[in-house]
Structure formats: C-alpha cells, structure tokens
PDB file of C-alpha atoms and ligand atoms in Angstrom:
ATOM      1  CA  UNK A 202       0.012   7.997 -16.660  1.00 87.00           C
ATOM      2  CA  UNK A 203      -1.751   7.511 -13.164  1.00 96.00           C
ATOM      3  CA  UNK A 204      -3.933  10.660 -12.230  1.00 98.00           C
ATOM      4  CA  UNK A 205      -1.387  11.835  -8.978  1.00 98.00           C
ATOM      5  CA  UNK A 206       1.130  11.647 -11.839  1.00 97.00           C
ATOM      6  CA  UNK A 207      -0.857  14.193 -13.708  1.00 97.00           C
ATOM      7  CA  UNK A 208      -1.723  16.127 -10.819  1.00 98.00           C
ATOM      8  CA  UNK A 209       2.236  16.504 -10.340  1.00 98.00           C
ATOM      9  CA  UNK A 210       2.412  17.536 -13.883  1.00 97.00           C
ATOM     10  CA  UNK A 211      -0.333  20.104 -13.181  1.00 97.00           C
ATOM     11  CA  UNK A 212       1.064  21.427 -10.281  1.00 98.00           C
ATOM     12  CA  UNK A 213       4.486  22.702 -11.780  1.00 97.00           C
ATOM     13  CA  UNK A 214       2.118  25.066 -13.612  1.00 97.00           C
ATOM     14  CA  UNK A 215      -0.076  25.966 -10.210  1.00 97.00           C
ATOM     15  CA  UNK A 216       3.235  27.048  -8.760  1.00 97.00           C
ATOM     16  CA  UNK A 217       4.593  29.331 -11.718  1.00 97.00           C
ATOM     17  CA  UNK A 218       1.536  31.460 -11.459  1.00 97.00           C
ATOM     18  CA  UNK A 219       1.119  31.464  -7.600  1.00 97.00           C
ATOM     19  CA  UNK A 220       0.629  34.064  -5.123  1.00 95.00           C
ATOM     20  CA  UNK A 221       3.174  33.857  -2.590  1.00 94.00           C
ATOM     21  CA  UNK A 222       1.185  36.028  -0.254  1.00 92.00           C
ATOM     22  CA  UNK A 223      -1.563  33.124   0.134  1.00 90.00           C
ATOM     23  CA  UNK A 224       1.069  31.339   2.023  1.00 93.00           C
ATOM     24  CA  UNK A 225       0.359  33.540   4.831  1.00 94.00           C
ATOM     25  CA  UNK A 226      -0.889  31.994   8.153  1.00 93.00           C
ATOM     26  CA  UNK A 227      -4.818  31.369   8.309  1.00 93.00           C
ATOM     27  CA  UNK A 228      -7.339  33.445   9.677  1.00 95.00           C
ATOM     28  CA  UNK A 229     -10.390  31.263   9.098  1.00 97.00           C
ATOM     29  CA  UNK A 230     -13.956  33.181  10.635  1.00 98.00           C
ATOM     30  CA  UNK A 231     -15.787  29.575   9.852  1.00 98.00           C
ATOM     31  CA  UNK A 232     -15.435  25.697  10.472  1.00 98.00           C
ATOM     32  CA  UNK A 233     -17.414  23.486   8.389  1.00 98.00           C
ATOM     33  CA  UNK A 234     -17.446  19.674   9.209  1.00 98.00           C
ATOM     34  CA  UNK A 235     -18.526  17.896   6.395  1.00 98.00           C
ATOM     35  CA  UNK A 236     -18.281  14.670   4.436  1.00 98.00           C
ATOM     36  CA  UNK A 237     -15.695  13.448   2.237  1.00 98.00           C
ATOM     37  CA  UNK A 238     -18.349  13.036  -0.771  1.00 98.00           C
ATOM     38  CA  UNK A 239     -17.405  14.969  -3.521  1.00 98.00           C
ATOM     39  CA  UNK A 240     -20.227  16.624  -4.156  1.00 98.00           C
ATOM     40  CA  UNK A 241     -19.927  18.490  -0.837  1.00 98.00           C
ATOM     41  CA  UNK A 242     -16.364  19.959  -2.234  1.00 98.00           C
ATOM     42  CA  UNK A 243     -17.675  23.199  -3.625  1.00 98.00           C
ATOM     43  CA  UNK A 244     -17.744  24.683   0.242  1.00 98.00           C
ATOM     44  CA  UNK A 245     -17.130  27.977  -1.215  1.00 98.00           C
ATOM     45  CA  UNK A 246     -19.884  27.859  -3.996  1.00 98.00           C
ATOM     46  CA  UNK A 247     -22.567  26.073  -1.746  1.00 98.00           C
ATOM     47  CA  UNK A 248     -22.349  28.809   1.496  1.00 98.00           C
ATOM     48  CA  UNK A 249     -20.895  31.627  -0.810  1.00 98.00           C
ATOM     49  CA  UNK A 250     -18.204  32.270   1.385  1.00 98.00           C
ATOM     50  CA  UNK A 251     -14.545  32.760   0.383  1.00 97.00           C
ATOM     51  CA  UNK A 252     -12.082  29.706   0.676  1.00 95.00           C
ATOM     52  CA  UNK A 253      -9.635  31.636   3.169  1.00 95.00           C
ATOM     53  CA  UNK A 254     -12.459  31.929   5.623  1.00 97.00           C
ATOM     54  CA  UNK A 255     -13.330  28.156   5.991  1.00 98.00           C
ATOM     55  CA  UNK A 256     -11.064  25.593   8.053  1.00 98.00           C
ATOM     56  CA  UNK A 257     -12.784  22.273   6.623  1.00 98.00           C
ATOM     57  CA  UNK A 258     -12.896  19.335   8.539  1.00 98.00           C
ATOM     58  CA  UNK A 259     -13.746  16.460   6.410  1.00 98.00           C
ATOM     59  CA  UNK A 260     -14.654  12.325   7.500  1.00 97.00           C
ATOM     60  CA  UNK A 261     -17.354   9.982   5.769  1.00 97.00           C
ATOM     61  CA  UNK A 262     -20.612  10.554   6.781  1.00 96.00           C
ATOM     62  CA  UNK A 263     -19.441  13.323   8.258  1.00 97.00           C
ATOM     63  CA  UNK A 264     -18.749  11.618  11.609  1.00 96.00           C
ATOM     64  CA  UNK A 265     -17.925  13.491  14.498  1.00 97.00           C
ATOM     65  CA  UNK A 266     -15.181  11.344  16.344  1.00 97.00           C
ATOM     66  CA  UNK A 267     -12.649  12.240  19.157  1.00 96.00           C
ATOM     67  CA  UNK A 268     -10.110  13.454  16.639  1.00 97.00           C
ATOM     68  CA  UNK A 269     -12.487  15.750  14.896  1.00 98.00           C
ATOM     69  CA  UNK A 270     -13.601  17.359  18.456  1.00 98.00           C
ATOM     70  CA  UNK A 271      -9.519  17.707  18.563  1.00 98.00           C
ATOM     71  CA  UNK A 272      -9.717  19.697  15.538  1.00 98.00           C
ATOM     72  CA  UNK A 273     -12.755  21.875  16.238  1.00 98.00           C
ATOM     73  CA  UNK A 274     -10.884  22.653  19.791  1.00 98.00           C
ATOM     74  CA  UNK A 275      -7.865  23.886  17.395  1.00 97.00           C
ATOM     75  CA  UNK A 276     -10.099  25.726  15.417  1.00 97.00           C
ATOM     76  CA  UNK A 277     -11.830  27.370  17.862  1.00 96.00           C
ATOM     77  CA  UNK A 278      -9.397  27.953  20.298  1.00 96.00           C
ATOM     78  CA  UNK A 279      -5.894  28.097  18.363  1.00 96.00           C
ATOM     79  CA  UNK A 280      -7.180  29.438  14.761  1.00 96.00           C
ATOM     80  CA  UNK A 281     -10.143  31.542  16.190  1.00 96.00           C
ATOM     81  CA  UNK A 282     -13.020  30.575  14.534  1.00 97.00           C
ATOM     82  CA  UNK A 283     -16.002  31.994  15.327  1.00 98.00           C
ATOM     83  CA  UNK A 284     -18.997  29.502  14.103  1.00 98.00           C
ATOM     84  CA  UNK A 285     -19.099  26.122  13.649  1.00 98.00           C
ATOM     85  CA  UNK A 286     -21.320  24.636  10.969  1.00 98.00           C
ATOM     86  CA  UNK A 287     -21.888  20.534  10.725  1.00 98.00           C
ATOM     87  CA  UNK A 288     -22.457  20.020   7.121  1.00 98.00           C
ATOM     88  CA  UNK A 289     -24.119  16.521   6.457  1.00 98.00           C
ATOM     89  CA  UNK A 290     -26.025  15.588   2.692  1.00 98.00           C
ATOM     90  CA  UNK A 291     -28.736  13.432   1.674  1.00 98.00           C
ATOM     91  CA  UNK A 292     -27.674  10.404  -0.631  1.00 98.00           C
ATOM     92  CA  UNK A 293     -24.234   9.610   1.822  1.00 98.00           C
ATOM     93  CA  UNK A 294     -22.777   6.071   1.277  1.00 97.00           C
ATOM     94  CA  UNK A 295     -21.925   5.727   4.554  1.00 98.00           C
ATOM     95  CA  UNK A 296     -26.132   4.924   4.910  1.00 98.00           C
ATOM     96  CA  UNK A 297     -25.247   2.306   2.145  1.00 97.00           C
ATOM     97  CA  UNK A 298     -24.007  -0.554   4.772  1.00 97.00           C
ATOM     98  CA  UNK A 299     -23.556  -1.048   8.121  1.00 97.00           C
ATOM     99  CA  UNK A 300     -20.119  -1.258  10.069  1.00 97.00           C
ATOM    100  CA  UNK A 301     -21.338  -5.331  10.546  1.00 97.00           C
ATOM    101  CA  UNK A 302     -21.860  -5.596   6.903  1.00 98.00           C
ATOM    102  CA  UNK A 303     -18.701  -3.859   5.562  1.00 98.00           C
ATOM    103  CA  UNK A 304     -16.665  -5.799   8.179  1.00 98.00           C
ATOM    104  CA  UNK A 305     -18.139  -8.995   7.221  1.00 98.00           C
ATOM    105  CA  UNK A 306     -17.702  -8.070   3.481  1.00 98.00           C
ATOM    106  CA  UNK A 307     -13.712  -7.222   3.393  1.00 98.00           C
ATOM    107  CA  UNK A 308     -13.169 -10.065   5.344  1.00 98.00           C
ATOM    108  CA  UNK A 309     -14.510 -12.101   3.206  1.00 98.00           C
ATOM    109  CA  UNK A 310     -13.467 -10.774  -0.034  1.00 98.00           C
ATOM    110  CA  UNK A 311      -9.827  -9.646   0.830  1.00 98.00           C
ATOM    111  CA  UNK A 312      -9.364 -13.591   3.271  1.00 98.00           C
ATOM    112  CA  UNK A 313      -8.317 -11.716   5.783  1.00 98.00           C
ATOM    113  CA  UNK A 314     -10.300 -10.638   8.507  1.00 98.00           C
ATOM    114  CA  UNK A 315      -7.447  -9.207  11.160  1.00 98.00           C
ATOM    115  CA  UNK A 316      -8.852  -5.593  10.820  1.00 97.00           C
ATOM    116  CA  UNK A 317     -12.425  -6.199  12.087  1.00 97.00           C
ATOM    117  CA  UNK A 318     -14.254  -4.808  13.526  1.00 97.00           C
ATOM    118  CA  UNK A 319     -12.918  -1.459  12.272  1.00 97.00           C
ATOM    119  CA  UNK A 320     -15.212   1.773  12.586  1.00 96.00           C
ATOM    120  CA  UNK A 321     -16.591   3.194   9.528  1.00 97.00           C
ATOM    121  CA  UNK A 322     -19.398   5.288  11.727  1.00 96.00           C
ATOM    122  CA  UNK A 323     -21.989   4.263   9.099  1.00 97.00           C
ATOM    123  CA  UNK A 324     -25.426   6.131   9.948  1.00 97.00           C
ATOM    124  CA  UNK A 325     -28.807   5.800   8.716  1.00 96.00           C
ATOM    125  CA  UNK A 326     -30.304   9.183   8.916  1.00 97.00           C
ATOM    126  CA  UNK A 327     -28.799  12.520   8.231  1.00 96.00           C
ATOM    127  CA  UNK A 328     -30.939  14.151  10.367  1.00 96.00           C
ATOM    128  CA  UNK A 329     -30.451  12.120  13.059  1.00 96.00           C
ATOM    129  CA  UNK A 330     -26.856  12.043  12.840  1.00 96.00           C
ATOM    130  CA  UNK A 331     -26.398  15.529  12.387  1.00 97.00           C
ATOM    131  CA  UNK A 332     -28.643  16.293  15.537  1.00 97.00           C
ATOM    132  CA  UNK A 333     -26.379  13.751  17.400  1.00 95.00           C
ATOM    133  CA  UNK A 334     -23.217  15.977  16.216  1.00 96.00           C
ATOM    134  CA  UNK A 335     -25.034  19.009  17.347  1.00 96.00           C
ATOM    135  CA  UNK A 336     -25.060  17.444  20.820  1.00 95.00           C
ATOM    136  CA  UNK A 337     -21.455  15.959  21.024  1.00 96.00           C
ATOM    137  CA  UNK A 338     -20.142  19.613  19.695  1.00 97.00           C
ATOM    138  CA  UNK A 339     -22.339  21.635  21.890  1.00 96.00           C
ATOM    139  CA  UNK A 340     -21.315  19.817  25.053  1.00 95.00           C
ATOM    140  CA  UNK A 341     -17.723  19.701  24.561  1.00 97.00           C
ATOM    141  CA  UNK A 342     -16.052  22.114  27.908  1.00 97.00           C
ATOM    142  CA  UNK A 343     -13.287  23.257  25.486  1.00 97.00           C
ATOM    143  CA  UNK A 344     -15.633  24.589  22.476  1.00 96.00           C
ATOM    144  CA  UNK A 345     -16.329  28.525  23.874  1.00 93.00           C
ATOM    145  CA  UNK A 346     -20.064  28.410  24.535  1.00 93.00           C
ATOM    146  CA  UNK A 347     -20.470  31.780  22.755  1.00 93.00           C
ATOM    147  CA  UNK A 348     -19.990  30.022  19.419  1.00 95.00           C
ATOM    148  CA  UNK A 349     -22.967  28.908  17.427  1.00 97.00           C
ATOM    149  CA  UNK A 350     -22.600  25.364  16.321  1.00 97.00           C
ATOM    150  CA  UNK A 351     -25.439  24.802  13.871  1.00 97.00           C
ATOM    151  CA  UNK A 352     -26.276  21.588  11.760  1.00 98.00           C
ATOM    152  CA  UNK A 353     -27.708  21.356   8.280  1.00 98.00           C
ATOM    153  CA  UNK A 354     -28.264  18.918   5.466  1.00 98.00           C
ATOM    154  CA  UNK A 355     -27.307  19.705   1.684  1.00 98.00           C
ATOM    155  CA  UNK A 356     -29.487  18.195  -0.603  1.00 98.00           C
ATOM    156  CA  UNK A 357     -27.348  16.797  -3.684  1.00 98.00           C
ATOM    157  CA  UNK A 358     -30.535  16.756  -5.697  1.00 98.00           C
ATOM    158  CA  UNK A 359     -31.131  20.342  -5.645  1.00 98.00           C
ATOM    159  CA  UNK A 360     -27.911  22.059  -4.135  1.00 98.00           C
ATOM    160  CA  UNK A 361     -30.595  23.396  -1.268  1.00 98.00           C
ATOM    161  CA  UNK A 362     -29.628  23.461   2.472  1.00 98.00           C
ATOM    162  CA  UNK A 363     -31.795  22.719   4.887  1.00 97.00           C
ATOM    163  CA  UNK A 364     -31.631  23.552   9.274  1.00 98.00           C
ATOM    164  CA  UNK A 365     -31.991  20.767  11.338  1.00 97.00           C
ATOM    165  CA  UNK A 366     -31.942  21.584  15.104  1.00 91.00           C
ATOM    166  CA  UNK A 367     -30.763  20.225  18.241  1.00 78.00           C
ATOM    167  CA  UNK A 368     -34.326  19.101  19.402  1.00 71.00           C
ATOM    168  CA  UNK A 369     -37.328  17.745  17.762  1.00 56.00           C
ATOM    169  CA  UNK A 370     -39.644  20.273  20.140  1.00 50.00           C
ATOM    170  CA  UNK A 371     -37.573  22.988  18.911  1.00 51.00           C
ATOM    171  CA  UNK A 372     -37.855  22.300  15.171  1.00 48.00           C
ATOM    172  CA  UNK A 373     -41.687  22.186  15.537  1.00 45.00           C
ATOM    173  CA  UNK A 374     -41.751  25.174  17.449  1.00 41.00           C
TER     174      UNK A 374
HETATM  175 ZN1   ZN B 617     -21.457  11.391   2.658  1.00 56.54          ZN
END
C-alpha cells in the first residue's frame, strides 16, 4: 500500500474523533514563512506557540517570491495577523545546487530539457537570504508598517534560533 493510501486509511479514524468546532474560520495572531524541510514542521514545538495562531507559509529555501508577498498581504490584511516572522534553517538543500546546475542536471537525466530554466531560488547563505526577505517584506506598500517582520535562522543541529537583522551595522550595534 502507497503511504497517501495509508494516510486515507488514517484519516477515517482522524475524522471519527474530530472536533467539529476547529472547523471554525481562522484567527491566526502570527505568520511564519518558512521552508518546506521537514525538520522545520514542528512550528508549534520550535516557537511554543499554539497551531491555531500560526498561518504558515511554506516554499524551499524559504524563498520569498511574488506569490508569497500575495499571501503575507492576505494574512496581514484579510486574516489579521499581527507579526510576521521569516523562518530560514541552517543545512537547507536549496544551498545544495544552483538553479544552473539543477537545470542542467534534469535536462540531462530526464532528455528533456523544455522546462529550463525553471526557478528553484537556490541560495547560498541563510543569513543573507533571510536579510534579503527582511527587505522585500519590509518594503512591500500593502504590508501595514506597524507590523514587525523579523528574520531568524533555526539551527537543525541544536533546535536553537538565532536573530538576524535587516543590516549588518545594526547587528553589530
Ligand atoms: Zn530548507
């Protein structure tokens, strides 16, 4: 049996014991954009705050493209979320290649090469990339200025989280 096929199974228990009242519209207080890495799944566990308070927008890396700006607009404005945290993690295979390389590689391997060059918004540093996100986030008209968007790293060696800020001046200071 193929594991959706056992997650169907699963599920006709998961709906016997339901709670009908968590079918209620959201009120998330949170958004977290973060990668699609598994070990970044326990949102609840790693910021110890209950699942019904965090909208979750997940991509590789993470990236920060024009559809998730869509979704943090939605969040923000439509849902009424109140902070916006970018959640990136050391050890992210999206570091492992480059968009040239994975390109190069598929077309190869697969013979067919009508795809390329599709985006995979690889990155090389987390930091980096999650003080680029800060930027994009920040500057975006329809995100309500009084929200704080703030960026961190999760370190899957440790389960620590670590602050990076906007600007390099302000991280020394
Ligand atoms: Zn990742």
């Amino acid at each position: 049996m193929g594991i959706i096929d056992k997650a169907l199974e699963a599920n006709r228990d998961y709906a016997r014991k339901y709670d009908s009242a968590l079918g209620k519209p959201p009120a998330p207080k949170i958004v977290v954009v973060t990668c699609m890495d598994p070990r970044l799944s326990d949102l609840p566990g790693i910021l110890g705050l209950p699942q019904a308070d965090l909208d979750v927008i997940r991509t590789g890396g993470p990236a920060v493209t024009e559809d998730v700006l869509g979704e943090l607009v939605v969040s923000n404005r439509v849902l009424g979320t109140t902070e916006i945290l970018l959640l990136n993690h050391t050890g992210c295979g999206f570091t492992t290649f480059t968009d040239g390389e994975l390109n190069a590689k598929l077309s190869d391997s697969t013979g067919d090469a009508s795809p390329a060059p599709m985006r995979f918004f690889s990155y090389k540093d987390p930091e980096e990339n999650t003080r680029e996100q800060i930027k994009m986030v920040r500057s975006h008209p329809w995100i309500s200025k009084d929200i704080p968007v703030r960026g961190f790293i999760f370190e899957v060696d440790t389960g620590r989280l670590w602050e990076v800020h906007a600007l390099e001046d302000e991280r020394i200071a």
